[in-house]
């Protein structure tokens, strides 16, 4: 259990889980007496503009909230944040990441939201020993697959993990055919493939797969095509501002009551109020639901609302858990950011007993093993309907470091 944990959150590290909590706190620092008083440097590369701005802000606010709840210190040291707006730009990703790593000398690198940027960052970070990268959203399968590395962790999900149970759900609800629609980049491509994979396994078939350039929101012609094709259901991934526009256009085209929409929960997450009636009733799968009945979720939602004025969403949960992950690792090494191997050991195999999403643990490939829920938008919130896939683990295809 973390010493610096002022909110008494329960969190086991791999070491604590196997040899007792004392092991995690018995580390004796030897190397960093001079630097000990300097703040821990947390670099952040997230979107604060464009269609994913809400996601970047939710992650940042919740991560800072978590660290503030622990007294604003990690392992006894103050925390300095150095944030860059990713602008969701893949061409700028290497330059932005290198700036945080080489110029700003960050100890931790938190980001990104976008799968394409994640792949660029993982290629850079994975070839170095430091910094420790924590992905608080981007689902790129490769980041904890072929690009996995000792110093790359994720507190969110893989694209496969979020979408695979959605295809099963669609089939379970009696649908035999679907059309898929998304943006043409890592997240959209991988999530649609996972949805089709499980749908096909259950006997379903996709009759049309539509991909738009990211972050294009000109949906009209595609919706007309879907209306003509008349599939039983539509499986979609969009998020943030683009998801709001898609949901509204889908309803305005008269499709909402005719062809049910499914997808990984990003389709409706955090946009319930902005989309209004266009989101109501839509069922999706994701690793969070607003009304999860656990004390940690209730306390988190109340604290987040008080500190930001906004309702918490899955992105804020992922940011909050990124804060917890850093806190427990820094407590384990008494603030010695130079103790990279010990920080990694502490993060590896860590078990989150008090996450707002419920219990989850880190896989060998450094991706959450977690429950995927079925949720439905009702009264502007994500209401839990059940568990679609308990303790789902990404296959981590191609990861040799785990
Ligand atoms: C992604 O690019 O990986 C992503 C973006 C928004 C929501 C979910 C995934």
Short mmCIF file of C-alpha atoms and ligand atoms in Angstrom, two decimals:
data_model
loop_
_atom_site.label_atom_id
_atom_site.label_comp_id
_atom_site.label_asym_id
_atom_site.label_seq_id
_atom_site.Cartn_x
_atom_site.Cartn_y
_atom_site.Cartn_z
CA UNK A 1 0.00 0.00 0.00
CA UNK A 2 1.34 3.40 -0.95
CA UNK A 3 2.74 5.40 1.98
CA UNK A 4 1.97 8.75 0.39
CA UNK A 5 -1.59 7.78 -0.30
CA UNK A 6 -3.59 10.31 1.63
CA UNK A 7 -6.91 8.97 0.37
CA UNK A 8 -6.02 5.46 1.53
CA UNK A 9 -6.67 3.95 -1.86
CA UNK A 10 -5.89 0.27 -2.06
CA UNK A 11 -3.29 -0.54 -4.67
CA UNK A 12 -0.98 -3.55 -4.78
CA UNK A 13 2.26 -3.62 -6.71
CA UNK A 14 3.55 -6.83 -8.18
CA UNK A 15 6.04 -7.06 -5.32
CA UNK A 16 3.42 -6.26 -2.71
CA UNK A 17 1.07 -8.80 -4.19
CA UNK A 18 3.61 -11.61 -3.96
CA UNK A 19 5.87 -10.91 -0.99
CA UNK A 20 3.86 -8.53 1.13
CA UNK A 21 3.39 -4.80 1.29
CA UNK A 22 6.59 -4.26 3.27
CA UNK A 23 8.64 -5.14 0.21
CA UNK A 24 7.25 -2.16 -1.67
CA UNK A 25 8.23 0.30 1.04
CA UNK A 26 11.59 -1.07 2.14
CA UNK A 27 13.55 0.45 -0.73
CA UNK A 28 16.52 2.47 0.52
CA UNK A 29 17.48 5.35 -1.79
CA UNK A 30 21.18 5.70 -2.46
CA UNK A 31 21.59 7.68 -5.65
CA UNK A 32 19.51 10.75 -5.64
CA UNK A 33 20.04 12.76 -2.49
CA UNK A 34 20.93 15.95 -4.40
CA UNK A 35 18.12 15.73 -6.91
CA UNK A 36 15.62 14.65 -4.29
CA UNK A 37 14.26 18.10 -3.71
CA UNK A 38 13.75 18.86 -7.40
CA UNK A 39 10.22 18.27 -8.65
CA UNK A 40 9.36 15.10 -10.55
CA UNK A 41 8.89 16.12 -14.18
CA UNK A 42 5.72 14.82 -15.82
CA UNK A 43 5.52 15.50 -19.56
CA UNK A 44 2.05 15.45 -21.09
CA UNK A 45 1.30 15.08 -24.79
CA UNK A 46 -2.46 15.24 -25.21
CA UNK A 47 -5.00 17.03 -27.44
CA UNK A 48 -6.33 20.34 -26.11
CA UNK A 49 -7.80 21.48 -29.42
CA UNK A 50 -9.93 19.88 -32.12
CA UNK A 51 -12.28 16.91 -32.01
CA UNK A 52 -10.46 15.15 -29.12
CA UNK A 53 -10.00 18.24 -26.88
CA UNK A 54 -12.58 16.98 -24.38
CA UNK A 55 -10.63 13.73 -24.03
CA UNK A 56 -7.30 15.45 -23.39
CA UNK A 57 -8.80 17.81 -20.83
CA UNK A 58 -10.63 15.00 -19.00
CA UNK A 59 -7.42 12.95 -18.70
CA UNK A 60 -5.32 15.90 -17.56
CA UNK A 61 -7.85 17.16 -15.00
CA UNK A 62 -8.29 13.72 -13.42
CA UNK A 63 -4.58 12.90 -13.32
CA UNK A 64 -3.86 16.21 -11.58
CA UNK A 65 -6.79 15.63 -9.23
CA UNK A 66 -5.39 12.24 -8.21
CA UNK A 67 -1.96 13.69 -7.50
CA UNK A 68 -3.49 16.65 -5.64
CA UNK A 69 -5.43 14.18 -3.48
CA UNK A 70 -2.07 12.67 -2.53
CA UNK A 71 -0.86 16.09 -1.38
CA UNK A 72 0.60 17.17 -4.73
CA UNK A 73 3.73 15.08 -4.16
CA UNK A 74 4.99 11.78 -5.54
CA UNK A 75 7.46 9.82 -3.44
CA UNK A 76 7.91 12.93 -1.30
CA UNK A 77 8.75 15.21 -4.23
CA UNK A 78 6.71 18.02 -5.77
CA UNK A 79 5.39 17.49 -9.28
CA UNK A 80 5.96 19.73 -12.28
CA UNK A 81 3.78 19.30 -15.36
CA UNK A 82 5.03 20.19 -18.83
CA UNK A 83 2.15 19.92 -21.29
CA UNK A 84 2.08 20.12 -25.10
CA UNK A 85 -1.09 20.17 -27.21
CA UNK A 86 -0.67 17.21 -29.57
CA UNK A 87 -3.16 18.85 -31.98
CA UNK A 88 -3.82 15.20 -32.92
CA UNK A 89 -1.02 15.65 -35.42
CA UNK A 90 0.86 12.48 -36.36
CA UNK A 91 3.46 14.45 -38.39
CA UNK A 92 4.28 16.58 -35.30
CA UNK A 93 4.30 13.61 -32.88
CA UNK A 94 8.03 12.79 -33.04
CA UNK A 95 9.07 16.41 -32.62
CA UNK A 96 6.69 16.91 -29.69
CA UNK A 97 7.77 13.71 -27.96
CA UNK A 98 11.47 14.46 -28.50
CA UNK A 99 10.99 17.95 -27.08
CA UNK A 100 9.55 16.53 -23.86
CA UNK A 101 12.19 13.79 -23.63
CA UNK A 102 15.39 15.58 -24.63
CA UNK A 103 14.75 19.28 -23.95
CA UNK A 104 12.45 19.02 -20.95
CA UNK A 105 14.05 15.86 -19.51
CA UNK A 106 10.76 14.48 -18.27
CA UNK A 107 10.73 11.50 -15.90
CA UNK A 108 7.29 10.34 -17.01
CA UNK A 109 5.68 10.89 -20.40
CA UNK A 110 1.88 10.76 -20.26
CA UNK A 111 0.05 10.49 -23.59
CA UNK A 112 -1.41 10.31 -26.13
CA UNK A 113 -5.12 10.00 -27.02
CA UNK A 114 -4.63 9.16 -30.70
CA UNK A 115 -3.48 5.68 -31.85
CA UNK A 116 -1.34 7.03 -34.70
CA UNK A 117 0.56 9.34 -32.36
CA UNK A 118 0.91 6.48 -29.84
CA UNK A 119 2.70 4.32 -32.39
CA UNK A 120 5.16 7.13 -33.19
CA UNK A 121 5.83 7.78 -29.48
CA UNK A 122 6.20 4.09 -28.65
CA UNK A 123 8.85 3.67 -31.36
CA UNK A 124 10.86 6.51 -29.81
CA UNK A 125 10.38 5.65 -26.12
CA UNK A 126 10.74 1.91 -26.58
CA UNK A 127 14.29 2.33 -27.89
CA UNK A 128 15.36 4.13 -24.72
CA UNK A 129 15.47 3.17 -21.05
CA UNK A 130 13.74 6.38 -19.96
CA UNK A 131 11.34 8.09 -19.62
CA UNK A 132 8.51 5.85 -18.46
CA UNK A 133 5.63 6.31 -20.88
CA UNK A 134 2.06 5.96 -19.61
CA UNK A 135 -0.65 5.82 -22.26
CA UNK A 136 -3.86 7.19 -20.71
CA UNK A 137 -6.06 6.57 -23.75
CA UNK A 138 -4.70 5.65 -27.21
CA UNK A 139 -5.78 2.07 -27.94
CA UNK A 140 -3.26 1.15 -30.67
CA UNK A 141 -2.96 -2.64 -30.40
CA UNK A 142 0.70 -2.32 -31.37
CA UNK A 143 1.69 -0.25 -28.32
CA UNK A 144 1.25 -3.29 -26.07
CA UNK A 145 1.76 -5.69 -29.00
CA UNK A 146 4.63 -5.50 -31.47
CA UNK A 147 5.89 -2.19 -30.02
CA UNK A 148 5.66 -3.21 -26.36
CA UNK A 149 8.65 -2.28 -24.19
CA UNK A 150 9.68 -2.43 -20.53
CA UNK A 151 9.16 1.33 -20.09
CA UNK A 152 5.75 1.61 -21.82
CA UNK A 153 2.55 1.12 -19.77
CA UNK A 154 -1.11 1.71 -20.53
CA UNK A 155 -3.94 2.58 -18.12
CA UNK A 156 -6.69 2.58 -20.75
CA UNK A 157 -7.45 -0.29 -23.18
CA UNK A 158 -6.41 -1.80 -26.49
CA UNK A 159 -8.55 -1.14 -29.56
CA UNK A 160 -9.26 -4.86 -29.81
CA UNK A 161 -10.29 -5.05 -26.16
CA UNK A 162 -12.82 -2.21 -26.35
CA UNK A 163 -14.45 -3.36 -29.59
CA UNK A 164 -14.42 -7.18 -29.63
CA UNK A 165 -17.27 -7.56 -27.08
CA UNK A 166 -19.38 -5.10 -29.11
CA UNK A 167 -19.62 -7.44 -32.09
CA UNK A 168 -20.71 -10.26 -29.81
CA UNK A 169 -23.36 -8.02 -28.24
CA UNK A 170 -24.72 -7.07 -31.67
CA UNK A 171 -25.09 -10.76 -32.61
CA UNK A 172 -26.61 -11.64 -29.23
CA UNK A 173 -29.30 -9.05 -29.83
CA UNK A 174 -30.37 -10.96 -32.93
CA UNK A 175 -28.64 -9.06 -35.72
CA UNK A 176 -27.29 -10.99 -38.70
CA UNK A 177 -25.87 -8.21 -40.88
CA UNK A 178 -24.16 -4.91 -40.11
CA UNK A 179 -22.33 -2.03 -41.75
CA UNK A 180 -19.24 -0.59 -40.07
CA UNK A 181 -18.26 3.06 -40.19
CA UNK A 182 -15.30 4.88 -38.67
CA UNK A 183 -12.24 7.05 -39.28
CA UNK A 184 -9.42 5.67 -41.39
CA UNK A 185 -6.54 5.45 -38.93
CA UNK A 186 -5.24 2.96 -36.36
CA UNK A 187 -8.10 3.21 -33.86
CA UNK A 188 -10.93 3.04 -36.40
CA UNK A 189 -9.33 0.29 -38.45
CA UNK A 190 -8.45 -1.91 -35.45
CA UNK A 191 -11.76 -1.42 -33.62
CA UNK A 192 -13.85 -2.17 -36.71
CA UNK A 193 -11.76 -5.29 -37.38
CA UNK A 194 -12.29 -6.51 -33.80
CA UNK A 195 -16.04 -5.88 -33.99
CA UNK A 196 -16.30 -7.74 -37.28
CA UNK A 197 -14.18 -10.59 -35.89
CA UNK A 198 -16.52 -11.35 -32.98
CA UNK A 199 -19.66 -10.66 -35.06
CA UNK A 200 -18.49 -13.18 -37.68
CA UNK A 201 -17.64 -15.69 -34.98
CA UNK A 202 -21.27 -15.46 -33.82
CA UNK A 203 -22.55 -15.97 -37.39
CA UNK A 204 -22.93 -12.31 -38.44
CA UNK A 205 -21.59 -10.58 -41.55
CA UNK A 206 -20.64 -7.02 -42.37
CA UNK A 207 -22.10 -5.95 -45.72
CA UNK A 208 -20.23 -2.64 -45.99
CA UNK A 209 -17.15 -1.16 -44.30
CA UNK A 210 -16.88 2.61 -44.53
CA UNK A 211 -13.77 4.58 -43.51
CA UNK A 212 -13.55 8.39 -43.60
CA UNK A 213 -10.33 10.38 -43.39
CA UNK A 214 -9.65 11.52 -39.79
CA UNK A 215 -11.19 13.83 -38.47
CA UNK A 216 -13.68 14.32 -41.31
CA UNK A 217 -17.34 14.65 -40.22
CA UNK A 218 -19.07 14.75 -43.61
CA UNK A 219 -21.31 11.75 -42.92
CA UNK A 220 -24.30 12.49 -45.17
CA UNK A 221 -23.42 10.46 -48.28
CA UNK A 222 -22.40 7.48 -46.14
CA UNK A 223 -25.62 7.58 -44.16
CA UNK A 224 -27.61 7.58 -47.41
CA UNK A 225 -25.68 4.51 -48.52
CA UNK A 226 -26.39 2.75 -45.22
CA UNK A 227 -30.11 3.62 -45.53
CA UNK A 228 -30.17 1.98 -48.97
CA UNK A 229 -28.27 -1.12 -47.84
CA UNK A 230 -30.54 -1.65 -44.82
CA UNK A 231 -28.22 -3.74 -42.64
CA UNK A 232 -29.69 -5.05 -39.37
CA UNK A 233 -27.30 -2.85 -37.35
CA UNK A 234 -24.44 -0.35 -37.66
CA UNK A 235 -21.14 -0.70 -35.75
CA UNK A 236 -19.27 2.58 -35.39
CA UNK A 237 -16.24 4.17 -33.76
CA UNK A 238 -16.06 7.93 -33.42
CA UNK A 239 -15.17 9.95 -30.34
CA UNK A 240 -15.33 13.49 -28.93
CA UNK A 241 -16.76 16.21 -31.19
CA UNK A 242 -16.87 13.85 -34.17
CA UNK A 243 -19.03 11.39 -32.23
CA UNK A 244 -21.52 14.10 -31.31
CA UNK A 245 -21.84 15.10 -34.97
CA UNK A 246 -22.21 11.48 -36.09
CA UNK A 247 -24.93 10.70 -33.53
CA UNK A 248 -26.88 13.82 -34.45
CA UNK A 249 -26.57 13.19 -38.19
CA UNK A 250 -27.57 9.54 -37.73
CA UNK A 251 -30.73 10.57 -35.88
CA UNK A 252 -31.49 13.41 -38.30
CA UNK A 253 -31.22 10.98 -41.24
CA UNK A 254 -34.05 9.00 -39.62
CA UNK A 255 -31.85 5.95 -38.99
CA UNK A 256 -31.80 5.87 -35.20
CA UNK A 257 -35.13 4.07 -34.80
CA UNK A 258 -34.66 1.88 -37.88
CA UNK A 259 -31.10 0.55 -37.71
CA UNK A 260 -29.68 0.24 -34.17
CA UNK A 261 -26.23 1.65 -33.56
CA UNK A 262 -23.55 -0.25 -31.65
CA UNK A 263 -19.84 0.20 -31.10
CA UNK A 264 -17.07 0.58 -28.57
CA UNK A 265 -18.36 2.99 -25.92
CA UNK A 266 -16.34 5.97 -27.15
CA UNK A 267 -19.24 6.55 -29.55
CA UNK A 268 -21.36 7.96 -26.73
CA UNK A 269 -18.81 8.51 -23.91
CA UNK A 270 -18.54 12.06 -22.61
CA UNK A 271 -20.90 13.35 -25.31
CA UNK A 272 -24.18 12.17 -23.76
CA UNK A 273 -25.33 15.71 -23.00
CA UNK A 274 -24.01 17.31 -26.20
CA UNK A 275 -25.72 14.66 -28.35
CA UNK A 276 -28.91 14.72 -26.23
CA UNK A 277 -31.78 12.65 -27.64
CA UNK A 278 -29.54 11.39 -30.46
CA UNK A 279 -27.52 9.36 -27.92
CA UNK A 280 -30.37 8.11 -25.73
CA UNK A 281 -30.88 4.34 -25.72
CA UNK A 282 -27.64 3.47 -27.54
CA UNK A 283 -25.89 0.38 -26.17
CA UNK A 284 -22.12 0.11 -26.31
CA UNK A 285 -19.31 -1.84 -24.65
CA UNK A 286 -16.53 -0.27 -22.58
CA UNK A 287 -14.49 -0.64 -19.39
CA UNK A 288 -16.56 1.94 -17.50
CA UNK A 289 -20.16 2.94 -16.76
CA UNK A 290 -21.14 6.07 -14.83
CA UNK A 291 -23.23 4.25 -12.24
CA UNK A 292 -20.78 1.47 -11.37
CA UNK A 293 -21.71 0.66 -7.81
CA UNK A 294 -18.41 0.83 -5.97
CA UNK A 295 -17.33 3.35 -3.32
CA UNK A 296 -14.24 4.37 -5.32
CA UNK A 297 -16.38 5.37 -8.30
CA UNK A 298 -18.79 7.38 -6.18
CA UNK A 299 -15.96 9.22 -4.40
CA UNK A 300 -14.13 9.83 -7.68
CA UNK A 301 -17.19 11.20 -9.48
CA UNK A 302 -17.99 13.54 -6.60
CA UNK A 303 -14.40 14.82 -6.34
CA UNK A 304 -14.08 15.26 -10.10
CA UNK A 305 -17.36 17.18 -10.30
CA UNK A 306 -16.28 19.44 -7.44
CA UNK A 307 -12.85 20.16 -8.90
CA UNK A 308 -13.80 20.55 -12.57
CA UNK A 309 -17.54 21.24 -12.67
CA UNK A 310 -17.84 18.40 -15.20
CA UNK A 311 -19.17 14.86 -15.00
CA UNK A 312 -16.49 12.18 -14.99
CA UNK A 313 -16.12 9.88 -17.99
CA UNK A 314 -13.91 6.98 -19.03
CA UNK A 315 -11.14 9.34 -20.15
CA UNK A 316 -10.96 10.91 -16.72
CA UNK A 317 -10.89 7.45 -15.12
CA UNK A 318 -7.90 6.53 -17.30
CA UNK A 319 -6.12 9.77 -16.33
CA UNK A 320 -6.92 9.20 -12.66
CA UNK A 321 -5.44 5.71 -12.80
CA UNK A 322 -2.35 7.05 -14.60
CA UNK A 323 -1.89 9.31 -11.56
CA UNK A 324 -2.32 6.34 -9.21
CA UNK A 325 0.20 4.28 -11.18
CA UNK A 326 2.87 6.97 -10.92
CA UNK A 327 2.10 7.62 -7.24
CA UNK A 328 2.48 4.03 -6.16
CA UNK A 329 5.68 3.53 -8.16
CA UNK A 330 7.23 6.72 -6.83
CA UNK A 331 6.29 5.73 -3.29
CA UNK A 332 7.93 2.35 -3.85
CA UNK A 333 11.25 4.01 -4.73
CA UNK A 334 10.94 6.84 -2.20
CA UNK A 335 10.97 9.39 -5.01
CA UNK A 336 14.12 8.17 -6.77
CA UNK A 337 13.26 8.72 -10.42
CA UNK A 338 16.67 7.26 -11.30
CA UNK A 339 15.59 3.86 -10.01
CA UNK A 340 14.04 2.95 -13.36
CA UNK A 341 14.19 -0.81 -12.91
CA UNK A 342 12.44 -0.57 -9.54
CA UNK A 343 9.79 1.80 -10.91
CA UNK A 344 9.09 -0.64 -13.74
CA UNK A 345 9.02 -3.59 -11.33
CA UNK A 346 6.54 -1.72 -9.16
CA UNK A 347 4.27 -0.92 -12.12
CA UNK A 348 4.48 -4.42 -13.58
CA UNK A 349 1.87 -6.72 -12.22
CA UNK A 350 0.30 -3.91 -10.19
CA UNK A 351 -3.29 -4.51 -9.10
CA UNK A 352 -5.77 -1.64 -8.88
CA UNK A 353 -8.21 -2.54 -6.14
CA UNK A 354 -9.87 0.87 -5.96
CA UNK A 355 -10.16 2.13 -9.52
CA UNK A 356 -13.50 3.82 -10.36
CA UNK A 357 -13.84 1.23 -13.16
CA UNK A 358 -13.55 -1.70 -10.71
CA UNK A 359 -10.61 -4.00 -10.03
CA UNK A 360 -8.02 -4.34 -12.78
CA UNK A 361 -4.43 -5.49 -13.08
CA UNK A 362 -1.54 -4.91 -15.43
CA UNK A 363 -0.90 -7.63 -18.00
CA UNK A 364 2.57 -8.91 -18.86
CA UNK A 365 2.45 -6.66 -21.92
CA UNK A 366 1.58 -3.67 -19.64
CA UNK A 367 -2.08 -3.31 -20.68
CA UNK A 368 -5.07 -3.46 -18.28
CA UNK A 369 -6.79 -6.79 -17.75
CA UNK A 370 -10.27 -5.52 -17.01
CA UNK A 371 -14.01 -6.09 -17.18
CA UNK A 372 -15.73 -4.80 -20.29
CA UNK A 373 -19.27 -3.68 -19.51
CA UNK A 374 -22.46 -3.30 -21.56
CA UNK A 375 -23.85 0.18 -21.01
CA UNK A 376 -26.83 2.12 -22.32
CA UNK A 377 -27.33 5.86 -22.45
CA UNK A 378 -30.32 6.77 -20.26
CA UNK A 379 -31.08 10.26 -18.97
CA UNK A 380 -27.74 11.52 -20.29
CA UNK A 381 -25.68 8.93 -18.41
CA UNK A 382 -24.02 5.61 -19.14
CA UNK A 383 -26.08 3.07 -17.21
CA UNK A 384 -24.64 -0.36 -16.53
CA UNK A 385 -26.55 -3.27 -18.10
CA UNK A 386 -24.08 -6.05 -17.31
CA UNK A 387 -20.61 -7.44 -17.92
CA UNK A 388 -19.92 -8.26 -21.58
CA UNK A 389 -16.48 -9.80 -20.99
CA UNK A 390 -15.05 -10.31 -17.48
CA UNK A 391 -11.30 -9.72 -16.94
CA UNK A 392 -10.67 -9.40 -20.67
CA UNK A 393 -6.98 -9.50 -21.65
CA UNK A 394 -5.67 -8.22 -24.96
CA UNK A 395 -3.87 -10.99 -26.90
CA UNK A 396 -0.77 -8.72 -27.10
CA UNK A 397 0.10 -10.14 -30.50
CA UNK A 398 3.79 -9.64 -31.30
CA UNK A 399 4.85 -8.51 -27.81
CA UNK A 400 8.11 -10.20 -26.96
CA UNK A 401 9.12 -8.03 -23.99
CA UNK A 402 6.39 -9.25 -21.59
C1 LIG B 1 -7.41 6.26 -30.36
O1 LIG B 1 -7.00 6.94 -31.32
O2 LIG B 1 -6.79 5.26 -29.98
C2 LIG B 1 -8.67 6.64 -29.66
C3 LIG B 1 -9.12 7.92 -29.73
C4 LIG B 1 -10.28 8.27 -29.07
C5 LIG B 1 -10.98 7.34 -28.33
C6 LIG B 1 -10.52 6.03 -28.28
C7 LIG B 1 -9.36 5.67 -28.95
#
